Amino acid sequence: MALHHKLKTFRLGGVHPDDQKLSAQAPITPLPLPKTVTIPITQHIGAPAKIVVQRGDSVKVGQVIAVHEGFVSSNIHASVSGRIGVIEETMDSSGFKHMAVNIRVKGDDWMETVDRSDTLIEEIKLDSKEIVACIMEAGVVGMGGAAFPAHVKLSVPEGKHVDYLIINGVECEPYLTADHRIMLEKSREILVGIKILMTALGVKQAIIGIEDNKHDAVELFEKLLQHEQGIAVAALEVHYPQGGEKQLIQALLNREVPSGGLPSDVGVIVHNVGTTYAIYEAVQKNKPLIERVVTVTGKSVKQPSNFLVRIGTPVIDLLIAAGGVPEDTGKIVSGGPMMGKAIADLDVPIAKGTSGILLIPKEESTRAEVYNCLHCGKCIEACPMGLEPYRLLILSKKGNHSRAKEEHILDCIECGSCSFVCPSNRPILDYIRLGKTQLRKPKKA
Amino acid sequence: MNPVVLYTILTLTAIGIIAAGVIYFVSKKFEVKEDDRIGKVEQVLPSTNCGGCGQPGCHAFATAVVAAGDLSELHCPVGGNAVMKQVAEILGIKAVERDPYIAVVRCSGSFEHRKKTNIYDGTESCKIAAALYSGDTGCAYGCLGMADCVEVCDFEAMYMDPKTGLPVVIEDKCTACNACVKECPKGILELWPKGKKNQRVYVACLNEEKGSSARKECSVACSGCAKCFEACRYDAITMRNSLAIIDPDKCKLCMECVDTCDVHNIITANVTPEKIQAANEQRLKREERARKKKEEEKLAAEAAKQQGNGTAPQA
Amino acid sequence: MSTGLLTVSPSPHIHSELTVPQIMRGVIIAMVPALAFSIYNFGLGALYVTGLAVIFCVGIEYAIVKYLLKKPASIHDGSAIITGLLLAFNVPSNLPWYIILIGSAVAIGIGKMSFGGLGNNPFNPALVGRVFLLLSFPVPMTHWPQAGSWSLDAVTGATPLGILKDGMRAGESMDSLLNQMPSYVDIFFGFQGGSLGEMSAFALLLGLIYMLYRKIITWHIPVSMLLTVVIMTGIFWLIDPAKFANPLFHVLTGGVMLGAVFMATDYVTSPFTHRGMLIFGVGIGVLTVLIRLFGNYPEGVSFAILIMNAFVPMINRYAKEPRYGEVKQKR
């Protein structure tokens, strides 16, 4: 054993929720094909894609059903083969209704262009531009949760020099294990994915950041990387929200993204491991993003699992495969417990950004009694951005949004650490989010 | 007298006189000259500082009025025409009459009509819930029922009806200051002309979804059947997607549309049932006449056709 | 399969274990050693005063919330119990019941509830009550029973600080005064005259360690305050040992320990940020030493804390933590 040395982590704030990685040992298993899928056309940040199919059309797996509109947008592909059903506004995991394409599944008929074999293709034939085009075509978006189109991130604005690629394998959200399993089972593919990204960006150095509660993944990559030049793996202290781009960059490279800036301002591009794997598949196998790994977990779930799921599969199918919905389920969260969104409806489809489905028992699903603010300062201690959440709550509540802006409310990454630690159970993040939306909203005439 | 007491009194008196002198000097030296009409105008304003006029407060409104010297753009909705007349008198300019407005609630999805589909457990605020998701009922357009509008009302002109879960506007108290309209994240509240004899008619629904899905979510949702649209003689009703919208400027308050609505979602205020019934009968008669006329025309056309057919070969 | 309606709420969906009632319970547990010691030292009088103060404080808060504010009860958060305990810690163990009642009424009624209850009071309620009593009833508030005497009407004596101040005024030398005092070991463990909770530095330190371990408070206020007291008194002692007592004496006697551990660390009336806490602690230390050495009162911790309480809003305004991305990257 190596000497125990202090692991790297980010500088400011953060919290240590119980990590509860119940499904860490569950291998990725493909979920049986659903009967129907509902594929929303807004699964990414940016403009919704434009639907190019009509009711009644037959589609194959991997066929484009909606094309990106503008650069900050993403292609949407059919994740199953079958016939297009209704195209209407449907509730998705965002909690709002968006246009979605329903496909009734018939067989499993793939586009011929997709290489479905398991063989590892290591040689990278494409150049930078072709890689970006290929990723754009495949509709790859950030799979850590934010769902930012991957090709946009790879197109570094002119005048900025990027010298580091960071691969985010932190998975700091409690419960979730999707990235962990991908790292264990698809490590070689991820390595090729990293090389593809390095080629696309023209960078010479890459670091994979992994929290130390996934020590097996750290060791695996250490072994794989022995003979690799320029790629390193770093074990990080378990510390939420280390998976936040800004926190991860600070932890690994000690660089701080300026307020309102992007990682590329400090010469870094960050990609999630899941995205990296999807990029490998898109570039080497010509496979668009039509399925992803989703963790189904929760204290009361019979078999906490990691499923390989077609995009658009209703949540209920995953829950049944994991042993059914326990009687005492009070809340179902799409994503992790710190930043995920509670869903109201079990027919909500899995989207490109859905990393997990978390079941919370009834007694833990409601909020506790709220007390007055004690001025304990724990929210300030916990804020990874060094803001003063208590003050932002007061300002937002009073509607003093201009003052809140001066107090840098827009720097908030909505990690939830403040609400998590507040001993008075004050809904700090609720109000900060409100303040942010009020500031972003165009003024009413 | 004890010298200590004497000195104390003398010192304090001296300090008082000096301080008074300083204050007098400062107030003269730094006096801000203001048009005295502003003060006079402010006196007649309701001093609620509600912001309904678009200005940050009554003083700002008074300043703006005096500066503009014209009342066509500025109006105090709380004071109404009476106050504006006084303002006009003070400034010696022409008063501009405006129709009084009132806030109306454009949702009728009460508890019994609109079933809950989930339990909201966040902060009790419509704005926060609206930013999170589409709401705790199936309808994404309806009232969230957490009383942001009631809270923001400066005039205690609103309350939540515990039976329906919807806000109610108290007609006599509402000043049309627009605060609730701005506050509601769903746009349920809308300013509406108070109308002749305080009579109004509006559609209490904002759901633009197709009739079938809207009705699934709320039993009184506007299904977009367009019966009211067809009944209106003044083109005051338009259809947006699957929602009927009444244009208050064009509406003549004939009330003929009211009874066409299957779900009784065309809401009237201060209209007697007799008037609605009479209007409905009138509409039915008119429709009957129209139908008869049409039939006659049809018969006539057919007859003409037959005649034509009959005569054609001869020609 | 149906589980009824699901709950929907904004994230985060989990919460840390530490909540207000737990924090209050933790603080009460941290006070137990000091309370136990004062019972051992002063006997039933200590228990009697503490019990009365707690009952009065809780009762008055309950009555105010129920009959004046007509709001749901707030006493279950436990903060009134702490105010009662702290008030008792700050008074002699032979105080008559009506003075305790007045003190509790002032502490809760004026010090806390008139500002809107827990979380809104600018001044530490127990100290407001204590200072009110000190100014209104100077004689009973400054006559402490001798340590180790169990009976309620025991001989009263002064605190070491009182002896020092009176002695210096009478023109006695520092050496002879210090010789009249108990040994430092006795003082450290608490065999000295004084208010209920302030005698035993040892018991108070146990409480401090517990609260630090439970992460209820951070080290910033106690350490900065104690260090300031040590450094300030140390400087004066080095300048003229004949006129000023040594730092160890100052830290161990009077309310410095109690103030540093329980009074100044009160969440509500101390700054939010670590930087602010350091400024706050240093301010209290400086004021305490100034009052002790140059003021009229032998003891100055209560006043020092109350004065610094008044500066907390200003400290909060200016003592901010560094933000992420605020410091421009050098590379």
XYZ file of C-alpha atoms in Angstrom, chain C residues 120-314:
195
model
C -33.821 37.972 15.084
C -32.324 39.256 18.306
C -29.260 41.467 17.860
C -28.023 40.937 21.428
C -27.419 37.768 23.347
C -30.629 37.483 25.416
C -28.995 35.915 28.463
C -26.460 38.717 28.586
C -29.155 41.347 28.195
C -30.851 39.820 31.244
C -27.586 39.560 33.112
C -26.492 43.137 32.474
C -29.953 44.411 33.331
C -29.738 42.617 36.670
C -26.185 43.778 37.261
C -27.204 47.396 36.800
C -30.483 47.094 38.714
C -29.405 44.857 41.602
C -25.673 45.476 41.950
C -25.415 44.128 45.482
C -27.042 40.702 45.158
C -25.450 40.289 41.722
C -21.908 40.787 43.003
C -21.989 38.816 46.236
C -21.017 35.292 45.518
C -21.128 32.409 47.934
C -17.749 30.909 48.727
C -16.881 27.924 46.649
C -17.417 24.618 48.338
C -20.024 25.946 50.733
C -23.242 24.037 50.414
C -25.724 26.034 52.417
C -27.876 28.683 50.788
C -27.000 31.506 53.146
C -23.300 30.862 53.190
C -20.641 33.464 53.657
C -20.335 35.572 50.588
C -17.090 36.665 49.091
C -15.682 38.380 46.047
C -14.299 36.834 42.893
C -10.557 36.811 42.325
C -11.044 39.668 39.859
C -13.016 41.613 42.467
C -10.320 41.081 45.051
C -7.755 42.284 42.554
C -9.651 45.424 41.565
C -10.536 46.405 45.138
C -7.028 45.606 46.300
C -5.412 47.692 43.581
C -7.686 50.584 44.506
C -6.707 50.182 48.150
C -3.074 50.365 47.060
C -2.019 46.827 47.877
C 0.799 45.294 45.862
C 0.139 42.798 43.116
C 2.228 40.093 44.748
C 0.374 40.223 48.024
C -2.946 40.236 46.194
C -2.059 37.214 44.122
C -1.006 35.444 47.272
C -4.529 35.817 48.637
C -5.908 33.945 45.629
C -6.478 30.225 45.279
C -3.795 28.408 43.310
C -3.997 28.330 39.527
C -4.846 24.653 39.594
C -7.778 25.408 41.882
C -8.842 28.249 39.645
C -8.552 26.065 36.547
C -10.765 23.417 38.025
C -13.075 26.033 39.463
C -12.516 26.321 43.193
C -13.043 30.039 43.233
C -15.869 32.436 43.890
C -18.025 33.586 41.022
C -21.177 33.169 39.035
C -22.657 29.720 38.615
C -21.179 28.618 35.357
C -18.059 30.655 35.014
C -15.798 29.136 37.652
C -14.468 25.999 36.120
C -12.399 26.617 33.029
C -11.909 22.875 32.847
C -15.625 22.072 32.671
C -16.164 24.802 30.116
C -13.327 23.493 27.970
C -14.942 20.063 28.025
C -18.088 21.705 26.664
C -16.068 23.514 24.006
C -14.406 20.309 22.868
C -17.788 18.595 22.632
C -19.276 21.390 20.552
C -16.265 21.469 18.251
C -16.455 17.692 17.860
C -20.148 17.832 16.971
C -19.341 20.659 14.547
C -21.881 22.872 16.277
C -19.419 25.743 16.447
C -16.084 26.474 14.819
C -12.881 27.375 16.628
C -12.712 30.905 15.325
C -14.500 32.879 18.035
C -13.236 31.116 21.194
C -9.648 30.900 19.997
C -9.421 34.443 18.691
C -11.035 35.825 21.830
C -8.864 33.874 24.272
C -5.695 34.582 22.308
C -6.486 38.280 22.276
C -7.016 38.288 26.020
C -3.730 36.443 26.545
C -1.763 38.680 24.222
C -3.238 41.953 25.480
C -2.864 41.142 29.165
C 0.550 39.655 28.404
C 1.748 42.918 26.910
C 0.538 44.891 29.920
C 2.028 42.347 32.302
C 5.399 42.562 30.581
C 5.272 46.347 30.761
C 4.567 46.438 34.493
C 4.109 43.165 36.377
C 3.549 45.098 39.586
C 0.461 46.797 38.258
C -1.084 44.182 35.988
C -1.879 40.539 36.644
C -0.439 37.866 34.377
C -2.333 36.504 31.332
C -2.987 33.088 32.837
C -4.818 34.701 35.733
C -6.941 36.756 33.368
C -7.908 33.867 31.136
C -8.853 31.539 33.960
C -10.814 33.930 36.149
C -14.104 35.677 35.640
C -16.310 35.083 32.655
C -13.704 34.892 29.908
C -14.026 31.143 29.448
C -17.795 31.125 29.753
C -17.999 34.053 27.374
C -15.631 32.502 24.856
C -17.293 29.104 24.872
C -21.010 29.790 25.224
C -21.846 33.478 25.062
C -19.824 34.825 22.163
C -20.392 31.717 20.052
C -24.161 32.162 20.083
C -25.065 31.783 16.396
C -27.658 34.484 16.278
C -25.556 37.270 17.697
C -22.208 36.431 16.139
C -21.040 37.041 12.556
C -21.672 34.639 9.700
C -18.258 34.254 8.151
C -15.040 32.904 9.597
C -13.307 36.178 8.918
C -16.101 38.006 10.692
C -15.859 35.607 13.619
C -12.161 36.332 13.998
C -12.787 40.079 14.015
C -15.611 39.559 16.497
C -13.472 37.435 18.839
C -10.571 39.871 18.755
C -12.957 42.766 19.427
C -14.404 41.048 22.465
C -10.932 40.224 23.766
C -9.710 43.789 23.410
C -12.807 45.290 25.040
C -12.731 42.772 27.886
C -9.135 43.567 28.727
C -9.699 47.301 28.477
C -12.694 47.163 30.819
C -10.893 44.888 33.259
C -7.697 46.913 33.406
C -8.957 50.434 33.043
C -12.710 50.345 33.633
C -14.761 50.637 36.737
C -15.983 47.065 36.756
C -13.724 44.218 37.750
C -15.260 42.146 34.951
C -15.968 43.169 31.386
C -16.837 40.094 29.329
C -20.602 40.690 29.303
C -20.249 44.280 28.230
C -17.606 43.418 25.680
C -19.821 40.780 24.070
C -22.869 43.045 24.038
C -20.875 45.876 22.479
C -19.484 43.561 19.802
C -22.999 42.169 19.199
C -23.936 45.651 18.073
C -21.154 45.555 15.481
C -22.186 42.202 14.024
C -24.357 43.594 11.187
C -21.462 45.789 10.125
